[in-house]
Amino acid sequence: MQWRNQPNRGTLLALLLLLSLAASCAAVQDVQVTYRVPDSSEVLSGERAFLDFRDVREKPDILGPGAREAYTYHSGNVELFVSSDSEEASRVGLVDVASLFRKGFERRVRALGGEVVSRSREATAVLILELKAFELELEDRTWKARMAYEAKLQPGDTVRARKTVAGEAERVKILGVKQADQVMSELFTDMVNRLDLKGLFLKIR
């Protein structure tokens, strides 16, 4: 009669599988950002930019205390998607903040007809991006996103053009983190596309 007290092997395997699935589902809670590339043009035709990202934030964590409770298993990275008027959103992958900004501005420069080069000596100018704020908070069931950066254009050894871009956005929390991803996507797209790259390059002529 001892066999009746033995655990069923199939039941144990099923339980282990469920626990494994639950753990992997719980781990996927990074902020999702969808960057919407602007319409293509040729305003930067002939220009070559080298991207120099510098993170000067006082708070390196994307999430504030309230948002961190909602994103229990947040790794500190961002899951990036890219879309446009002619293309549905496609997944780029899980990236850190530096890669998020480099990939976003790389697509912006190319959409305007410019080229992004891998060596500064090959560039018309170095586009320096100093990130000052990039954060998401949850307060009173409202998602609040904030972003600020300064763009500098350096054609040689001296910065000859600069522009500060800053903004905030809010969305009421309805369910889960869907609205948080939406507000971060809207803010990131607006802040990247708001920079007048054509104007910056004209100032170094």
Short mmCIF file of C-alpha atoms in Angstrom, two decimals:
data_model
loop_
_atom_site.label_atom_id
_atom_site.label_comp_id
_atom_site.label_asym_id
_atom_site.label_seq_id
_atom_site.Cartn_x
_atom_site.Cartn_y
_atom_site.Cartn_z
CA MET A 1 0.00 0.00 0.00
CA GLN A 2 3.03 2.29 0.15
CA TRP A 3 2.76 3.17 -3.49
CA ARG A 4 -0.37 5.25 -2.80
CA ASN A 5 1.71 7.70 -0.77
CA GLN A 6 4.27 8.14 -3.55
CA PRO A 7 4.00 11.47 -5.47
CA ASN A 8 2.73 11.03 -9.00
CA ARG A 9 5.65 11.66 -11.34
CA GLY A 10 3.45 13.19 -14.03
CA THR A 11 1.89 15.56 -11.51
CA LEU A 12 5.33 16.69 -10.31
CA LEU A 13 6.50 17.36 -13.85
CA ALA A 14 3.36 19.35 -14.61
CA LEU A 15 3.79 21.38 -11.43
CA LEU A 16 7.43 22.14 -12.25
CA LEU A 17 6.42 23.22 -15.74
CA LEU A 18 3.76 25.56 -14.40
CA LEU A 19 6.19 27.09 -11.92
CA SER A 20 8.74 27.60 -14.68
CA LEU A 21 6.17 29.29 -16.93
CA ALA A 22 4.97 31.49 -14.10
CA ALA A 23 8.53 32.58 -13.32
CA SER A 24 9.32 33.42 -16.95
CA CYS A 25 6.07 35.36 -17.36
CA ALA A 26 6.72 37.32 -14.18
CA ALA A 27 10.23 38.21 -15.36
CA VAL A 28 8.99 40.00 -18.47
CA GLN A 29 8.03 43.38 -17.05
CA ASP A 30 10.38 45.85 -18.68
CA VAL A 31 9.03 49.16 -19.96
CA GLN A 32 8.04 48.96 -23.63
CA VAL A 33 8.82 51.97 -25.81
CA THR A 34 7.57 52.24 -29.39
CA TYR A 35 9.40 54.94 -31.35
CA ARG A 36 7.44 56.29 -34.32
CA VAL A 37 9.82 57.38 -37.06
CA PRO A 38 8.80 60.63 -38.82
CA ASP A 39 8.04 60.89 -42.52
CA SER A 40 11.07 60.54 -44.76
CA SER A 41 12.68 63.63 -46.26
CA GLU A 42 16.03 64.81 -47.65
CA VAL A 43 16.65 67.83 -45.39
CA LEU A 44 19.87 66.26 -44.07
CA SER A 45 21.03 64.89 -47.42
CA GLY A 46 24.82 64.88 -47.55
CA GLU A 47 25.23 65.24 -43.78
CA ARG A 48 27.06 62.58 -41.77
CA ALA A 49 26.60 62.39 -38.00
CA PHE A 50 28.48 60.52 -35.31
CA LEU A 51 26.30 59.95 -32.24
CA ASP A 52 27.91 60.57 -28.84
CA PHE A 53 25.51 59.68 -26.01
CA ARG A 54 26.25 60.91 -22.50
CA ASP A 55 24.12 59.97 -19.50
CA VAL A 56 24.25 62.80 -16.95
CA ARG A 57 21.06 61.96 -15.04
CA GLU A 58 21.09 62.39 -11.28
CA LYS A 59 18.76 59.37 -11.00
CA PRO A 60 19.92 56.53 -13.28
CA ASP A 61 16.84 54.38 -12.62
CA ILE A 62 13.98 54.82 -15.10
CA LEU A 63 11.30 54.00 -12.52
CA GLY A 64 10.26 56.04 -9.54
CA PRO A 65 9.13 54.36 -6.27
CA GLY A 66 5.47 54.13 -7.29
CA ALA A 67 6.20 52.79 -10.78
CA ARG A 68 8.68 50.27 -9.38
CA GLU A 69 5.87 48.59 -7.45
CA ALA A 70 3.97 48.01 -10.70
CA TYR A 71 7.05 46.77 -12.60
CA THR A 72 8.05 44.22 -9.98
CA TYR A 73 10.63 42.44 -12.13
CA HIS A 74 11.99 45.42 -14.08
CA SER A 75 15.60 44.85 -15.16
CA GLY A 76 16.45 48.50 -15.83
CA ASN A 77 16.34 48.00 -19.60
CA VAL A 78 13.71 48.96 -22.18
CA GLU A 79 12.02 46.79 -24.80
CA LEU A 80 12.20 48.85 -27.99
CA PHE A 81 9.81 48.74 -30.93
CA VAL A 82 9.93 50.92 -34.05
CA SER A 83 7.03 51.92 -36.29
CA SER A 84 6.17 54.43 -39.02
CA ASP A 85 3.19 55.50 -41.11
CA SER A 86 4.02 52.81 -43.65
CA GLU A 87 5.13 50.02 -41.29
CA GLU A 88 3.60 48.28 -38.29
CA ALA A 89 5.58 48.24 -35.05
CA SER A 90 8.47 45.78 -35.18
CA ARG A 91 10.51 44.62 -32.19
CA VAL A 92 14.13 45.76 -32.04
CA GLY A 93 14.84 44.03 -28.74
CA LEU A 94 15.76 44.63 -25.13
CA VAL A 95 18.17 47.58 -24.88
CA ASP A 96 19.72 49.77 -22.20
CA VAL A 97 19.00 53.50 -22.06
CA ALA A 98 22.12 54.44 -24.04
CA SER A 99 21.20 52.06 -26.88
CA LEU A 100 17.59 53.28 -26.80
CA PHE A 101 18.67 56.83 -27.55
CA ARG A 102 21.32 55.88 -30.08
CA LYS A 103 18.91 53.68 -32.02
CA GLY A 104 16.15 56.28 -31.84
CA PHE A 105 18.30 59.15 -33.11
CA GLU A 106 19.97 56.92 -35.68
CA ARG A 107 16.59 56.27 -37.26
CA ARG A 108 15.66 59.95 -37.00
CA VAL A 109 18.81 61.09 -38.82
CA ARG A 110 18.33 58.50 -41.55
CA ALA A 111 14.66 59.38 -41.97
CA LEU A 112 15.77 62.96 -42.70
CA GLY A 113 18.17 61.79 -45.41
CA GLY A 114 21.34 61.92 -43.33
CA GLU A 115 23.89 59.22 -42.59
CA VAL A 116 25.09 57.89 -39.23
CA VAL A 117 28.76 56.90 -39.25
CA SER A 118 30.69 54.71 -36.84
CA ARG A 119 33.80 56.93 -36.62
CA SER A 120 33.82 60.57 -35.57
CA ARG A 121 36.49 61.52 -38.12
CA GLU A 122 34.14 60.46 -40.92
CA ALA A 123 31.34 62.75 -39.73
CA THR A 124 30.29 66.21 -40.80
CA ALA A 125 29.74 66.80 -37.10
CA VAL A 126 29.43 64.91 -33.82
CA LEU A 127 25.89 64.95 -32.43
CA ILE A 128 26.30 64.92 -28.64
CA LEU A 129 23.22 63.85 -26.70
CA GLU A 130 23.31 64.61 -22.97
CA LEU A 131 20.44 62.89 -21.19
CA LYS A 132 19.36 64.84 -18.10
CA ALA A 133 16.10 63.09 -17.21
CA PHE A 134 14.19 60.00 -18.33
CA GLU A 135 11.78 58.64 -15.76
CA LEU A 136 8.37 57.13 -15.15
CA GLU A 137 6.35 57.48 -11.96
CA LEU A 138 2.94 56.37 -10.76
CA GLU A 139 1.11 58.83 -8.51
CA ASP A 140 -2.58 58.70 -7.56
CA ARG A 141 -3.31 56.18 -10.35
CA THR A 142 -1.71 58.47 -12.92
CA TRP A 143 1.38 57.53 -14.94
CA LYS A 144 3.74 60.48 -15.21
CA ALA A 145 6.68 60.47 -17.63
CA ARG A 146 9.45 63.06 -17.88
CA MET A 147 12.35 63.44 -20.27
CA ALA A 148 15.00 66.10 -20.86
CA TYR A 149 18.20 66.24 -22.88
CA GLU A 150 20.57 68.69 -24.53
CA ALA A 151 21.74 68.16 -28.09
CA LYS A 152 25.05 69.68 -29.17
CA LEU A 153 26.54 69.74 -32.65
CA GLN A 154 30.32 69.73 -32.81
CA PRO A 155 31.85 69.92 -36.32
CA GLY A 156 35.43 70.00 -35.02
CA ASP A 157 36.87 70.64 -31.58
CA THR A 158 34.22 73.20 -30.60
CA VAL A 159 30.47 72.91 -30.04
CA ARG A 160 28.85 75.41 -32.40
CA ALA A 161 25.14 74.66 -31.98
CA ARG A 162 23.02 73.38 -29.11
CA LYS A 163 19.39 72.87 -28.17
CA THR A 164 17.65 71.71 -24.98
CA VAL A 165 14.52 69.60 -25.32
CA ALA A 166 12.29 68.74 -22.36
CA GLY A 167 8.76 67.55 -21.81
CA GLU A 168 6.29 65.66 -19.66
CA ALA A 169 3.28 63.45 -20.34
CA GLU A 170 0.55 61.79 -18.28
CA ARG A 171 -1.97 58.98 -18.64
CA VAL A 172 -4.50 57.64 -16.16
CA LYS A 173 -3.81 54.06 -15.11
CA ILE A 174 -6.63 51.74 -16.18
CA LEU A 175 -5.19 48.25 -16.03
CA GLY A 176 -1.68 46.91 -15.54
CA VAL A 177 1.16 48.82 -17.20
CA LYS A 178 -0.36 49.29 -20.66
CA GLN A 179 -0.91 53.02 -20.20
CA ALA A 180 2.62 53.38 -18.80
CA ASP A 181 4.10 51.91 -21.99
CA GLN A 182 1.87 54.20 -24.05
CA VAL A 183 2.88 57.38 -22.23
CA MET A 184 6.58 56.51 -22.42
CA SER A 185 6.27 55.77 -26.13
CA GLU A 186 4.46 59.03 -26.84
CA LEU A 187 6.93 61.09 -24.85
CA PHE A 188 10.04 59.45 -26.31
CA THR A 189 8.72 59.85 -29.88
CA ASP A 190 7.80 63.49 -29.31
CA MET A 191 11.10 64.39 -27.66
CA VAL A 192 13.27 62.74 -30.32
CA ASN A 193 11.27 64.12 -33.25
CA ARG A 194 10.98 67.59 -31.73
CA LEU A 195 14.71 68.29 -32.09
CA ASP A 196 15.31 70.57 -35.09
CA LEU A 197 18.26 68.73 -36.61
CA LYS A 198 18.08 70.73 -39.82
CA GLY A 199 18.35 73.98 -37.83
CA LEU A 200 21.37 72.68 -35.88
CA PHE A 201 23.25 71.72 -39.03
CA LEU A 202 22.44 75.09 -40.63
CA LYS A 203 24.08 76.85 -37.68
CA ILE A 204 27.44 75.21 -38.35
CA ARG A 205 27.54 76.32 -41.97
#
